[in-house]
Short mmCIF file of C-alpha atoms in Angstrom, two decimals:
data_model
loop_
_atom_site.label_atom_id
_atom_site.label_comp_id
_atom_site.label_asym_id
_atom_site.label_seq_id
_atom_site.Cartn_x
_atom_site.Cartn_y
_atom_site.Cartn_z
CA MET A 19 13.38 -180.14 -84.56
CA PRO A 20 10.61 -179.64 -81.63
CA ARG A 21 8.03 -177.36 -81.16
CA LEU A 22 9.36 -174.19 -79.26
CA SER A 23 6.52 -172.12 -79.43
CA ASP A 24 2.67 -172.39 -80.05
CA THR A 25 2.62 -170.93 -83.15
CA MET A 26 5.95 -172.54 -84.62
CA GLU A 27 5.93 -174.48 -88.02
CA ASP A 28 9.19 -174.83 -88.57
CA GLY A 29 12.57 -173.55 -87.52
CA VAL A 30 16.11 -172.26 -88.32
CA VAL A 31 19.37 -174.09 -87.00
CA ALA A 32 21.22 -170.96 -86.32
CA SER A 33 24.14 -172.40 -84.85
CA TRP A 34 25.75 -175.52 -83.27
CA LEU A 35 27.28 -175.08 -79.87
CA LYS A 36 28.46 -178.43 -79.80
CA GLN A 37 30.75 -180.66 -82.77
CA VAL A 38 30.42 -184.09 -84.10
CA GLY A 39 32.40 -186.12 -81.60
CA ASP A 40 31.13 -183.99 -78.16
CA THR A 41 30.02 -185.65 -75.09
CA VAL A 42 26.56 -184.34 -74.20
CA THR A 43 24.90 -184.47 -71.14
CA ARG A 44 20.97 -184.07 -70.61
CA GLY A 45 19.94 -180.59 -70.30
CA GLU A 46 23.11 -179.19 -72.04
CA VAL A 47 22.41 -176.62 -74.94
CA LEU A 48 23.23 -177.96 -78.14
CA ALA A 49 22.38 -175.53 -80.69
CA GLU A 50 20.83 -172.03 -81.33
CA ILE A 51 16.99 -172.18 -82.90
CA GLU A 52 15.53 -169.34 -84.49
CA THR A 53 11.38 -169.45 -84.43
CA ASP A 54 8.81 -167.70 -85.24
CA LYS A 55 9.10 -165.31 -81.85
CA ALA A 56 12.54 -165.61 -80.74
CA LEU A 57 16.41 -167.22 -81.05
CA MET A 58 16.02 -170.05 -78.33
CA GLU A 59 18.67 -172.62 -76.84
CA LEU A 60 18.16 -176.79 -77.81
CA GLU A 61 18.74 -178.61 -75.08
CA ALA A 62 19.87 -182.22 -75.23
CA TYR A 63 17.08 -184.54 -74.13
CA ASP A 64 20.05 -187.34 -73.16
CA ASP A 65 23.29 -188.21 -72.53
CA GLY A 66 25.61 -189.46 -75.31
CA ILE A 67 27.83 -188.35 -78.05
CA LEU A 68 26.80 -186.15 -80.90
CA GLU A 69 27.57 -188.65 -83.92
CA ARG A 70 26.24 -186.49 -86.86
CA ILE A 71 24.80 -182.86 -87.67
CA ILE A 72 21.87 -183.50 -89.91
CA ALA A 73 20.97 -179.85 -90.65
CA ALA A 74 23.66 -177.65 -91.25
CA PRO A 75 23.40 -173.50 -89.66
CA GLY A 76 21.03 -171.77 -91.72
CA THR A 77 18.63 -175.10 -92.83
CA ARG A 78 15.14 -174.21 -91.82
CA VAL A 79 13.66 -177.61 -90.90
CA PRO A 80 9.84 -178.52 -90.08
CA ILE A 81 8.88 -179.44 -86.78
CA GLY A 82 9.58 -183.10 -86.02
CA GLU A 83 12.33 -183.28 -88.91
CA PRO A 84 15.55 -184.78 -87.50
CA ILE A 85 18.34 -182.12 -87.30
CA ALA A 86 21.35 -184.44 -85.64
CA ILE A 87 22.17 -187.94 -84.31
CA LEU A 88 22.71 -188.49 -80.32
CA GLY A 89 24.45 -192.02 -79.82
CA ASP A 90 26.74 -193.94 -77.27
CA GLY A 91 29.75 -193.04 -79.86
CA SER A 92 29.63 -196.15 -81.78
CA GLY A 93 28.33 -194.63 -84.73
CA THR A 94 25.35 -197.50 -84.80
CA ALA A 95 22.66 -195.40 -84.14
CA ALA A 96 19.78 -194.75 -86.69
CA ALA A 97 20.89 -192.29 -89.73
CA PRO A 98 17.47 -190.68 -90.51
CA THR A 99 17.77 -188.14 -93.36
CA LEU A 100 16.24 -184.79 -94.18
CA SER A 101 13.30 -184.41 -96.46
CA SER A 102 13.90 -183.41 -100.13
CA THR A 103 12.86 -179.99 -99.39
CA VAL A 104 14.97 -179.84 -96.40
CA GLN A 105 17.96 -180.84 -97.76
CA GLN A 106 17.99 -178.48 -100.98
CA ALA A 107 17.72 -175.64 -97.84
CA GLU A 108 20.83 -177.24 -96.48
CA THR A 109 22.70 -177.50 -99.61
CA ALA A 110 22.17 -174.13 -100.36
CA SER A 111 22.78 -172.42 -96.76
CA ALA A 112 26.01 -174.57 -96.64
CA GLN A 113 27.52 -173.23 -100.04
CA PRO A 114 28.51 -169.86 -98.40
CA HIS A 115 30.55 -171.16 -96.25
CA THR A 116 32.87 -172.30 -98.87
CA GLU A 117 33.43 -168.50 -100.30
CA GLN A 118 36.21 -166.64 -99.46
CA PRO A 119 36.31 -163.59 -97.03
CA GLN A 120 35.86 -160.16 -98.55
CA GLU A 121 38.65 -158.78 -97.17
CA PRO A 122 41.82 -160.87 -96.42
CA ALA A 123 42.80 -161.10 -92.51
CA PRO A 124 45.33 -162.91 -90.44
CA GLN A 125 44.40 -166.74 -90.14
CA SER A 126 44.79 -166.48 -86.46
CA ALA A 127 41.83 -163.47 -86.18
CA ALA A 128 40.00 -165.29 -88.88
CA ASP A 129 39.75 -168.66 -86.87
CA ALA A 130 38.77 -166.20 -83.75
CA VAL A 131 35.73 -164.87 -85.45
CA ARG A 132 34.78 -168.23 -86.80
CA ARG A 133 34.82 -169.81 -83.24
CA LYS A 134 32.81 -166.62 -82.09
CA SER A 135 30.12 -166.35 -84.72
CA SER A 136 27.48 -169.00 -86.08
CA PRO A 137 27.95 -169.63 -89.58
CA LEU A 138 24.45 -168.01 -90.13
CA ALA A 139 25.46 -165.10 -88.77
CA ARG A 140 28.76 -164.95 -91.18
CA LYS A 141 26.44 -165.55 -94.09
CA ILE A 142 24.25 -162.68 -92.85
CA ALA A 143 27.07 -160.51 -92.57
CA GLN A 144 28.42 -160.81 -95.76
CA GLU A 145 24.81 -160.55 -97.69
CA LEU A 146 24.72 -157.10 -95.38
CA GLY A 147 28.01 -156.41 -96.19
CA VAL A 148 28.75 -156.20 -92.51
CA ASP A 149 32.33 -156.42 -91.20
CA ILE A 150 31.65 -159.11 -88.67
CA THR A 151 34.97 -158.52 -86.68
CA THR A 152 33.50 -155.02 -85.26
CA VAL A 153 30.44 -156.81 -84.36
CA THR A 154 29.82 -157.43 -80.47
CA GLY A 155 28.19 -160.84 -79.75
CA THR A 156 25.43 -161.12 -77.22
CA GLY A 157 25.13 -164.76 -77.59
CA PRO A 158 26.59 -167.74 -74.99
CA GLY A 159 30.22 -166.66 -74.44
CA GLY A 160 30.19 -163.73 -76.48
CA ARG A 161 29.12 -165.46 -79.44
CA ILE A 162 27.96 -163.57 -82.44
CA THR A 163 24.84 -164.43 -83.38
CA ARG A 164 22.49 -163.30 -86.70
CA LEU A 165 20.61 -160.78 -84.48
CA ASP A 166 23.66 -158.82 -83.45
CA VAL A 167 24.68 -158.88 -87.55
CA GLU A 168 21.01 -157.02 -87.94
CA ASN A 169 21.68 -154.81 -85.59
CA ALA A 170 25.12 -153.74 -86.62
CA HIS A 171 23.79 -153.21 -89.95
CA ALA A 172 20.35 -151.30 -88.74
CA THR A 173 22.54 -149.03 -86.72
CA ARG A 174 25.72 -148.40 -89.02
CA THR A 175 25.87 -144.63 -90.10
CA PRO A 176 26.64 -144.30 -94.33
CA ASP A 177 30.34 -143.26 -93.18
CA THR A 178 30.92 -146.62 -92.10
CA ALA A 179 28.80 -148.92 -94.34
CA GLN A 180 30.89 -151.19 -96.64
CA THR A 181 30.84 -150.36 -100.37
CA THR A 182 33.05 -153.50 -101.46
CA ALA A 183 31.89 -155.09 -104.60
CA ALA A 184 30.60 -158.44 -105.42
CA PRO A 185 33.41 -160.88 -107.07
CA GLU A 186 33.79 -160.71 -110.38
CA HIS A 187 32.82 -164.65 -110.93
CA THR A 188 29.40 -164.24 -108.88
CA GLU A 189 26.02 -163.19 -110.17
CA PRO A 190 24.67 -159.84 -109.20
CA ALA A 191 22.75 -159.96 -105.93
CA THR A 192 19.81 -158.64 -107.66
CA PRO A 193 18.08 -158.67 -110.93
CA ALA A 194 20.13 -156.39 -113.72
CA THR A 195 16.40 -155.15 -114.71
CA GLY A 196 15.29 -154.35 -111.26
CA ASP A 197 16.75 -151.10 -109.19
CA TYR A 198 15.98 -152.65 -105.56
CA ASP A 199 17.47 -155.51 -102.94
CA GLU A 200 15.74 -158.76 -102.03
CA ILE A 201 16.07 -158.79 -98.20
CA PRO A 202 14.72 -162.33 -97.06
CA LEU A 203 11.93 -161.88 -94.34
CA THR A 204 13.15 -162.98 -90.58
CA GLY A 205 10.87 -165.94 -89.47
CA ILE A 206 8.92 -163.09 -87.01
CA GLN A 207 8.31 -161.24 -90.15
CA ARG A 208 6.97 -164.50 -92.16
CA VAL A 209 4.96 -165.67 -89.43
CA SER A 210 3.30 -162.38 -88.68
CA ALA A 211 2.71 -161.25 -92.74
CA THR A 212 1.07 -165.11 -92.45
CA ARG A 213 -0.85 -164.50 -89.31
CA LEU A 214 -2.09 -160.81 -89.88
CA THR A 215 -3.36 -161.70 -93.13
CA GLU A 216 -5.32 -164.05 -91.87
CA SER A 217 -6.75 -161.89 -89.16
CA LYS A 218 -7.82 -159.30 -91.69
CA GLN A 219 -9.38 -161.67 -94.14
CA GLN A 220 -11.18 -164.04 -91.59
CA ALA A 221 -12.15 -161.53 -88.73
CA PRO A 222 -14.64 -158.64 -89.47
CA HIS A 223 -12.50 -155.80 -88.34
CA ILE A 224 -14.73 -152.62 -86.97
CA TYR A 225 -13.11 -149.65 -85.98
CA LEU A 226 -13.96 -147.00 -82.71
CA THR A 227 -12.11 -143.63 -82.09
CA SER A 228 -12.45 -141.84 -78.73
CA ALA A 229 -10.32 -138.50 -77.97
CA ILE A 230 -9.36 -138.58 -74.66
CA ASP A 231 -8.23 -135.62 -72.08
CA VAL A 232 -5.20 -136.54 -70.76
CA THR A 233 -4.06 -133.30 -69.22
CA GLU A 234 -4.83 -134.92 -65.64
CA LEU A 235 -3.19 -138.27 -66.55
CA LEU A 236 0.16 -136.28 -67.67
CA ALA A 237 0.28 -134.29 -64.26
CA PHE A 238 -0.68 -137.73 -62.31
CA ARG A 239 2.40 -139.24 -63.75
CA THR A 240 4.50 -136.21 -63.08
CA ARG A 241 3.66 -136.47 -59.62
CA ILE A 242 4.21 -140.81 -59.56
CA ASN A 243 7.80 -140.43 -60.97
CA GLU A 244 8.92 -137.67 -58.34
CA THR A 245 7.68 -140.14 -55.55
CA LEU A 246 8.74 -143.03 -57.47
CA ALA A 247 12.40 -141.04 -57.67
CA ASP A 248 13.14 -140.99 -53.90
CA THR A 249 12.85 -144.96 -53.76
CA GLY A 250 15.13 -145.23 -56.63
CA ALA A 251 12.44 -146.89 -58.78
CA GLY A 252 12.29 -146.61 -62.12
CA LYS A 253 9.90 -144.10 -63.79
CA VAL A 254 6.32 -144.98 -65.15
CA SER A 255 5.36 -144.17 -68.65
CA VAL A 256 1.84 -142.84 -70.22
CA ASN A 257 2.05 -146.10 -71.76
CA ASP A 258 2.21 -148.14 -68.55
CA LEU A 259 -0.70 -145.99 -66.97
CA LEU A 260 -2.90 -146.96 -69.96
CA VAL A 261 -1.92 -150.65 -69.53
CA LYS A 262 -3.49 -150.40 -66.16
CA ALA A 263 -6.38 -148.18 -67.57
CA VAL A 264 -7.06 -150.99 -70.07
CA ALA A 265 -6.78 -153.67 -67.68
CA THR A 266 -9.07 -152.10 -64.98
CA THR A 267 -11.24 -151.42 -67.64
CA LEU A 268 -11.35 -155.15 -68.89
CA ARG A 269 -11.95 -156.44 -65.31
CA ALA A 270 -14.99 -154.14 -65.66
CA ASN A 271 -16.41 -154.95 -68.96
CA SER A 272 -15.39 -158.69 -69.32
CA ALA A 273 -17.53 -158.51 -72.62
CA VAL A 274 -14.01 -157.52 -74.50
CA ASN A 275 -11.85 -159.93 -72.69
CA VAL A 276 -12.82 -162.60 -75.41
CA SER A 277 -12.18 -164.43 -78.22
CA PHE A 278 -14.08 -166.03 -81.31
CA ALA A 279 -13.50 -169.78 -81.39
CA GLY A 280 -15.94 -171.22 -84.17
CA ASP A 281 -19.18 -172.15 -82.61
CA THR A 282 -18.50 -170.56 -79.04
CA LEU A 283 -17.24 -167.42 -77.51
CA ARG A 284 -14.35 -167.83 -74.99
CA ARG A 285 -14.69 -165.54 -72.31
CA HIS A 286 -11.40 -165.44 -70.28
CA HIS A 287 -11.16 -165.24 -66.59
CA GLY A 288 -7.25 -164.00 -66.52
CA ILE A 289 -6.43 -160.41 -68.16
CA HIS A 290 -3.17 -160.73 -69.84
CA LEU A 291 -1.93 -157.99 -71.93
CA GLY A 292 0.04 -157.95 -75.17
CA VAL A 293 2.25 -154.93 -75.77
CA ALA A 294 3.80 -154.41 -78.73
CA VAL A 295 7.17 -153.76 -79.27
CA ALA A 296 9.47 -153.35 -82.38
CA THR A 297 12.55 -155.21 -82.92
CA PRO A 298 15.23 -155.16 -85.76
CA ALA A 299 13.74 -159.13 -86.54
CA GLY A 300 10.19 -157.84 -86.46
CA LEU A 301 7.23 -156.95 -84.18
CA LEU A 302 7.00 -159.18 -81.00
CA VAL A 303 4.42 -159.06 -78.22
CA PRO A 304 5.37 -159.49 -74.92
CA VAL A 305 2.61 -160.63 -72.70
CA ILE A 306 1.70 -158.62 -69.02
CA ARG A 307 -0.13 -161.60 -67.08
CA ASP A 308 -2.90 -160.78 -64.56
CA ALA A 309 -2.11 -156.84 -65.58
CA ASP A 310 -5.33 -155.87 -63.65
CA ARG A 311 -3.88 -157.04 -60.16
CA LYS A 312 -0.45 -155.34 -60.66
CA THR A 313 0.57 -151.71 -59.95
CA VAL A 314 1.68 -149.33 -61.99
CA SER A 315 4.91 -149.43 -60.93
CA ALA A 316 5.14 -153.17 -61.19
CA ILE A 317 3.82 -153.03 -64.85
CA ALA A 318 6.36 -150.49 -65.77
CA ALA A 319 9.21 -152.56 -64.49
CA GLU A 320 8.11 -155.98 -66.25
CA THR A 321 7.15 -153.90 -69.76
CA ARG A 322 10.78 -152.39 -69.51
CA ASP A 323 12.42 -155.86 -68.79
CA LYS A 324 10.29 -157.53 -71.67
CA ALA A 325 10.67 -155.16 -74.05
CA GLU A 326 14.51 -154.87 -73.90
CA ARG A 327 14.72 -158.65 -73.97
CA ALA A 328 12.36 -158.71 -76.67
CA ARG A 329 14.49 -156.68 -78.65
CA ASP A 330 17.53 -159.12 -77.70
CA ARG A 331 15.41 -162.23 -78.71
CA LYS A 332 15.72 -163.20 -75.56
CA LEU A 333 12.37 -163.84 -74.25
CA ARG A 334 10.71 -167.11 -73.84
CA ALA A 335 7.94 -168.54 -76.04
CA GLU A 336 5.54 -168.54 -73.01
CA GLU A 337 6.14 -164.86 -72.30
CA MET A 338 4.70 -163.60 -75.79
CA THR A 339 1.56 -166.33 -75.53
CA GLY A 340 -1.58 -166.15 -73.79
CA GLY A 341 -2.56 -162.79 -74.48
CA THR A 342 -6.22 -161.59 -74.50
CA PHE A 343 -6.08 -157.81 -75.50
CA THR A 344 -3.15 -156.09 -77.09
CA LEU A 345 -1.97 -152.63 -76.89
CA SER A 346 0.05 -150.83 -79.89
CA ASN A 347 1.31 -147.54 -78.89
CA LEU A 348 2.86 -145.05 -81.65
CA GLY A 349 2.60 -141.75 -80.04
CA MET A 350 6.47 -141.77 -79.47
CA TYR A 351 6.73 -141.34 -83.27
CA GLY A 352 4.10 -138.43 -83.28
CA ILE A 353 1.17 -140.28 -84.79
CA GLU A 354 -1.82 -138.78 -84.02
CA HIS A 355 -4.18 -141.64 -85.06
CA PHE A 356 -3.91 -145.31 -86.43
CA THR A 357 -5.85 -148.32 -86.90
CA ALA A 358 -4.11 -151.43 -86.37
CA VAL A 359 -4.76 -154.96 -87.00
CA ILE A 360 -6.29 -157.61 -84.66
CA ASN A 361 -3.84 -160.06 -82.77
CA PRO A 362 -5.22 -163.50 -83.15
CA PRO A 363 -6.85 -165.47 -81.71
CA GLU A 364 -7.52 -162.15 -79.29
CA ALA A 365 -10.59 -160.21 -80.65
CA ALA A 366 -9.37 -156.81 -79.87
CA ILE A 367 -6.49 -154.34 -79.98
CA LEU A 368 -6.11 -150.49 -78.99
CA ALA A 369 -3.86 -148.72 -81.27
CA ILE A 370 -2.50 -145.57 -78.99
CA GLY A 371 -1.68 -142.23 -80.93
CA ALA A 372 -0.03 -139.05 -79.50
CA ALA A 373 -0.83 -136.58 -77.14
CA THR A 374 -1.40 -133.13 -78.95
CA ASP A 375 -2.54 -129.48 -77.48
CA GLU A 376 -6.00 -128.92 -78.62
CA LEU A 377 -8.20 -125.74 -77.75
CA ARG A 378 -11.52 -126.76 -75.90
CA LEU A 379 -14.52 -125.09 -74.08
CA ASP A 380 -14.18 -125.11 -70.33
CA GLY A 381 -17.78 -123.19 -69.59
CA ASP A 382 -17.68 -119.95 -71.30
CA GLU A 383 -13.55 -119.85 -71.30
CA VAL A 384 -11.18 -121.47 -74.35
CA VAL A 385 -8.78 -123.44 -72.45
CA ARG A 386 -5.85 -125.49 -73.58
CA ARG A 387 -6.05 -129.42 -72.97
CA LYS A 388 -3.66 -132.33 -74.17
CA VAL A 389 -5.78 -134.82 -76.19
CA LEU A 390 -4.72 -138.12 -76.89
CA ARG A 391 -6.84 -140.59 -79.26
CA VAL A 392 -7.23 -144.40 -79.29
CA THR A 393 -8.73 -146.43 -81.87
CA MET A 394 -9.85 -150.05 -81.14
CA SER A 395 -10.15 -152.82 -83.63
CA ALA A 396 -12.79 -155.47 -82.76
CA ASP A 397 -13.73 -158.46 -84.02
CA HIS A 398 -17.14 -157.91 -85.24
CA ARG A 399 -17.97 -161.41 -84.54
CA ALA A 400 -16.98 -161.19 -80.72
CA ILE A 401 -17.44 -157.98 -80.13
CA ASP A 402 -20.69 -155.59 -80.95
CA GLY A 403 -20.38 -152.20 -81.71
CA ALA A 404 -22.31 -150.97 -78.67
CA VAL A 405 -20.15 -153.04 -76.13
CA ALA A 406 -17.05 -151.75 -78.08
CA ALA A 407 -18.25 -148.35 -77.68
CA GLN A 408 -19.22 -148.39 -73.77
CA PHE A 409 -15.83 -149.97 -73.46
CA LEU A 410 -13.92 -147.25 -74.85
CA ALA A 411 -16.48 -144.91 -72.49
CA GLN A 412 -15.31 -146.54 -69.69
CA LEU A 413 -11.74 -146.28 -70.33
CA ARG A 414 -11.80 -142.55 -71.36
CA GLU A 415 -13.90 -141.75 -68.01
CA LEU A 416 -10.97 -143.58 -66.03
CA VAL A 417 -7.91 -142.11 -67.82
CA GLU A 418 -9.80 -138.66 -67.32
CA HIS A 419 -9.80 -139.63 -63.68
CA PRO A 420 -6.33 -140.92 -63.11
CA LEU A 421 -6.50 -141.46 -59.36
CA ARG A 422 -9.37 -144.28 -60.11
CA ILE A 423 -6.59 -146.07 -62.13
CA VAL A 424 -4.39 -146.87 -58.96
CA THR A 425 -7.48 -146.95 -56.33
#
């Protein structure tokens, strides 16, 4: 099991795309591996014959443990074995594959489904009560992956949900005394839980909230999109403008573009902004590198592309690492104010709420304005309260005069 991301400690073998006895060439995809961040392809390092598959689909394997043997076909290659812990997981994950499908199907149709879906996807489909024959695959060659099943489960309506009962010979899925379902965490959720818990425990968070008048920003966005419409380019969102504004402010106030590293403070040269994206498998944070050097339209296009690929689990690991500051926007859900947990090893994150109508005094006149609240969570070990307050003041001044964002 290779290390496929900087925070990866183990991986789940989602599916094997090659079978025992198949000829393999260097660079050819052998398997799909679910890491803590994405569903990634495992390429062969050498030419050879796949002599043995050690880790069955669904098995969680620590980095460095063997998952298969690639040899010359003679069967004389060394035969390493999995650790006892992984062997137990392998045995458990292999058991569901011997169960009969819930509904009988013609053998030719059943075989077609098995060829076009990973064992892990079939296992998850059975657990969630999803009819896998109705799921559209997004994997190589239209193969149905675990994410496809989870997406189908998340989007189905009560009318389409299956209500099949468990076979009489099996144990109930939940304890008799508990009125709940136990849903295993995805790799992303498991790693996020660990890292965010460590963040709250190790980094002393301080929180600062600023109310920003975005009336002019919204009008400016309208003018930008009217101009872009003539070119056929995609629209710019409020979040895209805020990404650019934050990047510009970080360039002016580099004391916030830092991370705490024990006895030292790392002040980063590049401004690489993470943009939190909710996916069916958990929260992912694609990174817009050198955001201060990019135009708003370029940021919009890159953010849109990476958000779509994040939801499809098609982002590469390097596209989700190296961030120096993160933005989390829940304004589209009507949330006006919230605090976010810092994404380590960064030292700050900005939580963005919804713009709402508020009455304000303009001289002696009461006027209606659009006001948006942002809350900055900062690691007090790396960023003092006064520094964070200055950053928010600079950001507010920039956003309230939006022409300065693009000049």
